[in-house]
Coordinates of C-alpha atoms in Angstrom, one line a residue:
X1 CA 44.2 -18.9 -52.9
X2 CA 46.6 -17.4 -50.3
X3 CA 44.8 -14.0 -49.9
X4 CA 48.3 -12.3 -48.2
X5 CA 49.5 -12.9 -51.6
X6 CA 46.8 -11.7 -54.0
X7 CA 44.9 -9.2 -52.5
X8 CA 45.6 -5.9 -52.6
X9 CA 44.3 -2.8 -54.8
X10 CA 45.0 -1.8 -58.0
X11 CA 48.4 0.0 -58.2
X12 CA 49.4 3.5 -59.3
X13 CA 47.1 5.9 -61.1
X14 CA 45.9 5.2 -63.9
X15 CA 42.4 4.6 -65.0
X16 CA 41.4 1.4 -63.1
X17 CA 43.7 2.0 -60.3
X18 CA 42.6 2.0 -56.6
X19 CA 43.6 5.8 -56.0
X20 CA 41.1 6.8 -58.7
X21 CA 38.3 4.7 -58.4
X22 CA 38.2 5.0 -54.3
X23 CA 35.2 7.6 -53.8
X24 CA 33.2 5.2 -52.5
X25 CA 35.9 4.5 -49.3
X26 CA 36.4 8.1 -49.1
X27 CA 32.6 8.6 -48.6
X28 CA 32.9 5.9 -45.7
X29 CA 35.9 8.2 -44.2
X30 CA 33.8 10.9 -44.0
X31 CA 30.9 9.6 -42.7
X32 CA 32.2 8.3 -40.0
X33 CA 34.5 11.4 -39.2
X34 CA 31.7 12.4 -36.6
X35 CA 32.2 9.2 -34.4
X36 CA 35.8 9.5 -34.9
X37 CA 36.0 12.7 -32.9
X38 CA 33.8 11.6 -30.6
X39 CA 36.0 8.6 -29.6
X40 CA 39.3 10.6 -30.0
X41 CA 38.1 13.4 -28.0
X42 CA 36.8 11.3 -25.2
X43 CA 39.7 9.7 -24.5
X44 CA 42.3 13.0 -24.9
X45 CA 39.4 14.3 -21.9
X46 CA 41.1 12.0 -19.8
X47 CA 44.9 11.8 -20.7
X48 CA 47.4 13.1 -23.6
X49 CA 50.6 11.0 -23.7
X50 CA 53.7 12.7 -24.5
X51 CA 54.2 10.3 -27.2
X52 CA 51.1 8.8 -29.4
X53 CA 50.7 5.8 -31.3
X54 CA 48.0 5.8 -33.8
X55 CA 47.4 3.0 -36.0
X56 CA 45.7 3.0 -39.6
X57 CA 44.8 -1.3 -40.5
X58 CA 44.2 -1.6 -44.2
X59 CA 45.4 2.0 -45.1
X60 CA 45.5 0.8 -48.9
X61 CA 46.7 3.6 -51.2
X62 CA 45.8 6.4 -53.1
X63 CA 44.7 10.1 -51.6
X64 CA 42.7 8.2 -48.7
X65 CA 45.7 6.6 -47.0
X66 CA 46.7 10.5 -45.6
X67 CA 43.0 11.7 -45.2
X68 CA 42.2 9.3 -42.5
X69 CA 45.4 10.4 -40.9
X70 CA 45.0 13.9 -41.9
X71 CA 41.7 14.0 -40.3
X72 CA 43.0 12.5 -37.0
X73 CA 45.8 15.1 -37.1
X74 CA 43.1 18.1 -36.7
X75 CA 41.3 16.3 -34.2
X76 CA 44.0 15.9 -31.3
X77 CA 45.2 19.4 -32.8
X78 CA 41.9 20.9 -31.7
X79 CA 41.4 19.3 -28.7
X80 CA 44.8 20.2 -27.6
X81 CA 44.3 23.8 -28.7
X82 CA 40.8 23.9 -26.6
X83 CA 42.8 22.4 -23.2
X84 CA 45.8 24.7 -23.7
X85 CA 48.2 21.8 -23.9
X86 CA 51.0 20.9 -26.4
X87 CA 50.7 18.4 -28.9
X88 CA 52.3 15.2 -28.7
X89 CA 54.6 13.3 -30.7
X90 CA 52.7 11.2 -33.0
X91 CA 53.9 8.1 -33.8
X92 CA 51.5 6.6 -37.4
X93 CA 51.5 3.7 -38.4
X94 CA 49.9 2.7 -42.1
X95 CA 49.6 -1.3 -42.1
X96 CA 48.1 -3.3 -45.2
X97 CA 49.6 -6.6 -46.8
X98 CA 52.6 -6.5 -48.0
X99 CA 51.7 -6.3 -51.8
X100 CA 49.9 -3.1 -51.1
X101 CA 51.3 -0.2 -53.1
X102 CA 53.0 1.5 -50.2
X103 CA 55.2 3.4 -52.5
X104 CA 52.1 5.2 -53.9
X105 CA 51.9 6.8 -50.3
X106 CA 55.6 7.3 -49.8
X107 CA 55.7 9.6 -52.4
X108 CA 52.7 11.6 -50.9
X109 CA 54.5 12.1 -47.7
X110 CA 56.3 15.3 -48.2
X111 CA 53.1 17.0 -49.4
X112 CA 51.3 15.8 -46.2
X113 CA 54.7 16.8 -44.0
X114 CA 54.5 20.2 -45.4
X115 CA 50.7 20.4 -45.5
X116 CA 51.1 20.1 -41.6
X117 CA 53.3 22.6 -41.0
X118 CA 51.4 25.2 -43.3
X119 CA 48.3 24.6 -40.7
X120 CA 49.6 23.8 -37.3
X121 CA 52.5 25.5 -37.3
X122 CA 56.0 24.3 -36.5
X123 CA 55.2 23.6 -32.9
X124 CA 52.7 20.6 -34.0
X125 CA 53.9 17.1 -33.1
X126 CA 56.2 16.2 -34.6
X127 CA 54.6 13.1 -36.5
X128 CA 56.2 10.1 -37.7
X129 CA 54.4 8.3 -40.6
X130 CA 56.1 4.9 -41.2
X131 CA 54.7 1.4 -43.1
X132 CA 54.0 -2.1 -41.2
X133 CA 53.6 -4.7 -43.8
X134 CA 51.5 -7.9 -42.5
X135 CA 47.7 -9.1 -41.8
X136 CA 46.3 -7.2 -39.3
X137 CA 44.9 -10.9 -38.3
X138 CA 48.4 -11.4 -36.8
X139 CA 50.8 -9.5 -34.5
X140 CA 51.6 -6.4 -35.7
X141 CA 52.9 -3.7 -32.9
X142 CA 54.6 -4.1 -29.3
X143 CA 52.2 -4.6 -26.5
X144 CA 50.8 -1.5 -25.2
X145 CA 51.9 1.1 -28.1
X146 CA 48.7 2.6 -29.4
X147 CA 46.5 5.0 -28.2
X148 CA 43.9 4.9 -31.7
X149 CA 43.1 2.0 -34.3
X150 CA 41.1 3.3 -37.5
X151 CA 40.6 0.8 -39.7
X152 CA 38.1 1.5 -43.3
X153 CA 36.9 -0.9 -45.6
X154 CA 39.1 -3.9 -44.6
X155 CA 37.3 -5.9 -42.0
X156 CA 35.1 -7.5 -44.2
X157 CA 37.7 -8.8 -46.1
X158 CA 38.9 -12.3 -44.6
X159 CA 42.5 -14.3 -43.5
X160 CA 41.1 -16.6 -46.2
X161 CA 38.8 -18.5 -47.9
X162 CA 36.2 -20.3 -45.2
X163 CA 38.2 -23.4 -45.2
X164 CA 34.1 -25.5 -45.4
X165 CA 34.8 -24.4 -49.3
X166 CA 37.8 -25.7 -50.4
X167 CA 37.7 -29.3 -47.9
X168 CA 36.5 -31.1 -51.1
X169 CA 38.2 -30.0 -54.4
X170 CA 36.1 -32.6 -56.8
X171 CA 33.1 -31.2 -55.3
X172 CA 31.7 -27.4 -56.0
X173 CA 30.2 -26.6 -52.5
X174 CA 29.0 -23.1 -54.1
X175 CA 28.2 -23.9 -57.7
X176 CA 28.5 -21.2 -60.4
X177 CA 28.6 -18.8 -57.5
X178 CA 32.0 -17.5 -56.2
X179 CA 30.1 -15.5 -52.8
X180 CA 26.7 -16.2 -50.9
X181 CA 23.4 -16.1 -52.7
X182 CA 20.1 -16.9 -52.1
X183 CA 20.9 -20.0 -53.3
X184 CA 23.5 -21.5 -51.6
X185 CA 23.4 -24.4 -49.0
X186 CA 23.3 -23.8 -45.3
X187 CA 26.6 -25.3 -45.0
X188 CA 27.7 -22.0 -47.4
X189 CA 26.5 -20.1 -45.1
X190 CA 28.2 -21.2 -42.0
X191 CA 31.5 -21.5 -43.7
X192 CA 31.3 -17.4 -43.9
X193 CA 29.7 -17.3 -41.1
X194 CA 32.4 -19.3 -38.7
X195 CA 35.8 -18.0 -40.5
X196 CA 34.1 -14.5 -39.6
X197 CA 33.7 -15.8 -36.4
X198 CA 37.4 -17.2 -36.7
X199 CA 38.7 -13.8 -37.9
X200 CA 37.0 -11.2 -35.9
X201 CA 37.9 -13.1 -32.7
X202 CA 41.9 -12.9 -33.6
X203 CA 41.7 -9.6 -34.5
X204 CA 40.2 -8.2 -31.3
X205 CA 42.7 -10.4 -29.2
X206 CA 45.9 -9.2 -30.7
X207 CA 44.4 -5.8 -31.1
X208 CA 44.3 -5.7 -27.0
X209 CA 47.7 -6.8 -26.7
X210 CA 48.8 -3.6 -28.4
X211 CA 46.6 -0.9 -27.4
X212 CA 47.3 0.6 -24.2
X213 CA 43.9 0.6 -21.3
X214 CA 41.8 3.9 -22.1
X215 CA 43.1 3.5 -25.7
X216 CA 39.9 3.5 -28.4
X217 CA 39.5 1.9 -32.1
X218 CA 37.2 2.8 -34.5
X219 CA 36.6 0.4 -37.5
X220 CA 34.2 0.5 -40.2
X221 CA 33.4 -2.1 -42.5
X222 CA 31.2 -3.7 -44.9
X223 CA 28.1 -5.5 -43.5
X224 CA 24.2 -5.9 -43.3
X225 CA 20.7 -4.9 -41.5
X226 CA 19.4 -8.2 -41.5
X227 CA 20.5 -11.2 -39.6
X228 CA 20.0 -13.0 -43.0
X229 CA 23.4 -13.4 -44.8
X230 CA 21.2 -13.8 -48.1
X231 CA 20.4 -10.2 -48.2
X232 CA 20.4 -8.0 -51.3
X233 CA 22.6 -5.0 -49.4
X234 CA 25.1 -7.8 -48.1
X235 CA 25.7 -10.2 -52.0
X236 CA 24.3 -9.2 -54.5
X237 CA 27.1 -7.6 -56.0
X238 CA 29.0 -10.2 -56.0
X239 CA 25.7 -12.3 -57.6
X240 CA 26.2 -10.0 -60.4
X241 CA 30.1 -10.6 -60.8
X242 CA 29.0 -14.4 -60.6
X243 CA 26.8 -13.9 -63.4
X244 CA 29.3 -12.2 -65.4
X245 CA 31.3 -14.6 -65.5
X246 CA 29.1 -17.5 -65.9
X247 CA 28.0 -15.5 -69.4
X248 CA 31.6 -16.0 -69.8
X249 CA 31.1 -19.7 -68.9
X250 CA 28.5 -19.5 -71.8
X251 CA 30.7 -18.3 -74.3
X252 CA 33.6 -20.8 -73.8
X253 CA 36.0 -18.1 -72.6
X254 CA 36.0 -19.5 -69.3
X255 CA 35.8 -22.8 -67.9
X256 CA 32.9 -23.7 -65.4
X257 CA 35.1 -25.0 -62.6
X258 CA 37.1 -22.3 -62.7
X259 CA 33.9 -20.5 -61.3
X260 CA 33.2 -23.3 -59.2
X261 CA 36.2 -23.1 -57.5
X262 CA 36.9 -19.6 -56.5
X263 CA 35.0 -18.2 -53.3
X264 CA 35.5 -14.9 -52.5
X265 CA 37.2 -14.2 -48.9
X266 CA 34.7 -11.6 -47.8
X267 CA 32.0 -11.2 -45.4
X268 CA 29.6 -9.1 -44.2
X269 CA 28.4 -9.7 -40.5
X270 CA 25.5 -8.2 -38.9
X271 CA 25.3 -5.7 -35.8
X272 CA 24.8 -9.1 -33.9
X273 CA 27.4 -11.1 -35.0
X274 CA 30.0 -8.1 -34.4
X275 CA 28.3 -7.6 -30.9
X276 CA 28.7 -11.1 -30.1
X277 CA 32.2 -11.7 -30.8
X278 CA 32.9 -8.1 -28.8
X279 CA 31.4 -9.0 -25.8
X280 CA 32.8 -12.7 -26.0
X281 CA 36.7 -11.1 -26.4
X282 CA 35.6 -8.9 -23.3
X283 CA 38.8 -6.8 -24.0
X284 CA 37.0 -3.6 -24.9
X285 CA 33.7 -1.8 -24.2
X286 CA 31.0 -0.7 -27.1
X287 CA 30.7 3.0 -27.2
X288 CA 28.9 3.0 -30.3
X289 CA 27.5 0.3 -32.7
X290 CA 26.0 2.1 -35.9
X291 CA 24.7 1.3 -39.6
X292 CA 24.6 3.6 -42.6
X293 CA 23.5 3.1 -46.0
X294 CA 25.9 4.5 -48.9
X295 CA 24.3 4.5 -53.0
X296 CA 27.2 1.2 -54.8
X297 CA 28.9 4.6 -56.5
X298 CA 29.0 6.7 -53.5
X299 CA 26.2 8.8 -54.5
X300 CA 29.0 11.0 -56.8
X301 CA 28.1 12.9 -59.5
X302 CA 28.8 11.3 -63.4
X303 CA 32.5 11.4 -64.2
X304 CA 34.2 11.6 -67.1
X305 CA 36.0 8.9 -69.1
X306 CA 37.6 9.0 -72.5
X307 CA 34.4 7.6 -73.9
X308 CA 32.4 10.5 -72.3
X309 CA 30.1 10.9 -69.1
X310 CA 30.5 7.4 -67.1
X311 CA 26.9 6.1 -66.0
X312 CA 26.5 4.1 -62.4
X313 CA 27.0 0.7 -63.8
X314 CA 30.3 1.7 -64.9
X315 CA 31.4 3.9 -61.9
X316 CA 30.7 0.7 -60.1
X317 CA 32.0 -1.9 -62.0
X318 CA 35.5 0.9 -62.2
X319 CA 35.3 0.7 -58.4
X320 CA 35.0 -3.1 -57.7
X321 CA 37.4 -3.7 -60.3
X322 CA 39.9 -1.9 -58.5
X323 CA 39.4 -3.7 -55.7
X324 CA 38.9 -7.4 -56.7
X325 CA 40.8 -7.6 -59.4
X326 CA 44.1 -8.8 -58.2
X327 CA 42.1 -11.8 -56.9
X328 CA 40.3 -12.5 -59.9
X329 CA 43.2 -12.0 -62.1
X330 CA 45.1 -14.5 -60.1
X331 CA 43.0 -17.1 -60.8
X332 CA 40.9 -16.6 -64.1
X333 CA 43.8 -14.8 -65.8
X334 CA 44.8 -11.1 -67.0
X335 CA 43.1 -11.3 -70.5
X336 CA 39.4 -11.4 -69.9
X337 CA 39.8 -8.8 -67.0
X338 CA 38.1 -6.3 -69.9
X339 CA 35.3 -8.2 -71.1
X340 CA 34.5 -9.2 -67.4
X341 CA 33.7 -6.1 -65.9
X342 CA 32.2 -4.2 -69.3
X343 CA 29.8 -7.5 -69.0
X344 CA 29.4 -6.4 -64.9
X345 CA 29.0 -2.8 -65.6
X346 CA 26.2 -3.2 -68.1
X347 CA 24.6 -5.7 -65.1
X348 CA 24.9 -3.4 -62.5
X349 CA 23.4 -0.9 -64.6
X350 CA 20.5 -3.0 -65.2
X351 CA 20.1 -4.1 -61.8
X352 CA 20.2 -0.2 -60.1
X353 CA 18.0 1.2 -62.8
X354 CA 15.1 -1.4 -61.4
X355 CA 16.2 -1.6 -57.2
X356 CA 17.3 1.0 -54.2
X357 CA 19.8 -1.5 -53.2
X358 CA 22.6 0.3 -51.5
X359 CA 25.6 -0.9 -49.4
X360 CA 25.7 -1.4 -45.5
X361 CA 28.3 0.1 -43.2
X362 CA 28.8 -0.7 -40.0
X363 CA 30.9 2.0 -37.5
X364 CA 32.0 0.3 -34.2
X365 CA 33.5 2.6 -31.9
X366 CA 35.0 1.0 -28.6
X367 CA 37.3 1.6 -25.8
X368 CA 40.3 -0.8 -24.5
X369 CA 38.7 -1.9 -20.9

């Protein structure tokens, strides 16, 4: 599976597209608009370039691409307006892969220009929003052009499949499971845990080579508490999509080595694992290091479908699809895509109504040395 190809979020907006079934990565924005500030602040304290390159890896589509940069936007405005200083030019960069549905965003630009202008004022920048196409696990911007790196909900997600998985084709190293569960082998587990290792490494790398000293990133992702991999809050959702498609298996609908042979590229680290690979880059100093805990629907109220009021399993399963599916559709085909994730959404369902399970999310904020 070459993930530059395949994954990206639903397109558009209609039921099972990413830009309506993202509440759960908006509720990540705005938990973490706190440290954001923080960071951003701390470093306008101590210089404000004429000219400012901000950076958004992963910005996705839908109504959060512009809130992340909206909410950067009021924080340099403030903190210009409390120093009596003009604002400078702001030079924003939205990068995802290059199947993402960047027109989506395009065509939310003139709202967000004018938006701009309504609050700030015509003084305010001015601010250049433009696209860079490409895995932010290769090169992506001249040396020393940013001043801030956001990145949301995109770190976990890998270059590709741990490359332990996929060494042996006639043998399923991760049988009838397509992600880490309590039951797969160690060597499983170190696959994840070394193309994390792999992944996290390049990123930091490259990212120093393009932010300037004094500069700051702040990235969230998906991770866990525990050092063990095998933890509910870090798999089991995708234990579930496993055994919704195994019922599949069941039914002849699809074939067990399909299964077998599709691995999610995903991981979630630990605080330690992240630390580790920080410290051993050496390129930038931890200024914060946090977990939260956020309910698999975001904690939102019911929502409406055409059926009537949508209950968590579904809101879920709505939200994962939207994510995942271009994967799983690559591989398994367009036509059970239905039945999969009604058959998830009635397991989730089951599974919250007896557990507290939530996700993990881990907020690094850290400063180019």
């Amino acid at each position: 599976m070459e993930v530059m190809q395949v994954l990206h979020m639903n397109k558009g907006d209609d039921e099972n597209s990413y830009a309506k079934n993202s509440k759960v990565q908006s509720k990540i924005i705005s938990l973490g608009k706190r440290i954001s500030e923080e960071a951003i602040m701390q470093m306008l304290c101590s210089n404000i370039p004429d000219i400012m390159g901000i950076a958004d890896l992963g910005c996705s589509s839908g109504p959060n691409s512009l809130s992340v940069i909206s909410e950067i936007t009021d924080i340099i405005y403030a903190k210009c307006i409390e120093l009596g200083r003009p604002t400078p030019e702001l030079k924003v960069f939205l990068n995802d892969l290059p199947y993402n549905d960047f027109n989506f965003i395009f065509g939310s630009l003139p709202a967000f220009y004018d938006k701009l202008k309504e609050e700030k004022g015509p003084d305010f920048g001015p601010c250049f929003v433009s696209a860079t196409p490409g895995s932010f696990y290769g090169r992506l911007f001249p040396s020393r052009s940013l001043h801030f790196v956001r990145s949301s909900s995109s770190l976990h997600w890998l270059s590709q499949v741990p490359a332990g998985l996929v060494s042996n084709a006639r043998t399923a190293m991760n049988k009838g499971k397509i992600y880490i569960s309590k039951s797969s082998s160690l060597c499983v587990l170190e696959a994840y845990s070394l193309q994390f290792q792999k992944d996290f490494s390049s990123f930091l790398k490259l990212r120093s080579k393009e932010i300037v000293p004094g500069g700051c990133m702040l990235l969230s992702f998906m991770g866990r508490r525990s050092i063990d991999p095998t933890t509910d809050d870090s798999c089991y959702q995708w234990e579930l999509l496993a055994q919704a498609l195994m019922s599949l298996v069941s039914e002849g609908l699809v074939e067990e080595e399909k299964v077998d042979s599709f691995n999610a590229p995903y991981y979630g680290p630990c605080v330690e694992e992240v630390r580790s690979e920080i410290e051993k880059d050496g390129s930038f100093s931890v200024n914060r290091l946090e977990t939260f805990e956020i309910d698999w629907d975001g904690g939102v109220d019911d929502v409406d479908t055409t059926s009537g009021p949508a209950s968590r399993g579904q809101r879920v399963a709505k939200t994962i699809r939207a994510v995942v599916e271009s994967m799983l559709e690559s591989h398994f085909g367009k036509d059970i895509m239905d039945e999969l994730f009604q058959r998830y959404g009635d397991l989730v369902e089951g599974y919250l109504s007896k557990t507290g399970t939530k996700y993990t999310n881990l907020v690094i904020s850290m400063v180019r040395n």
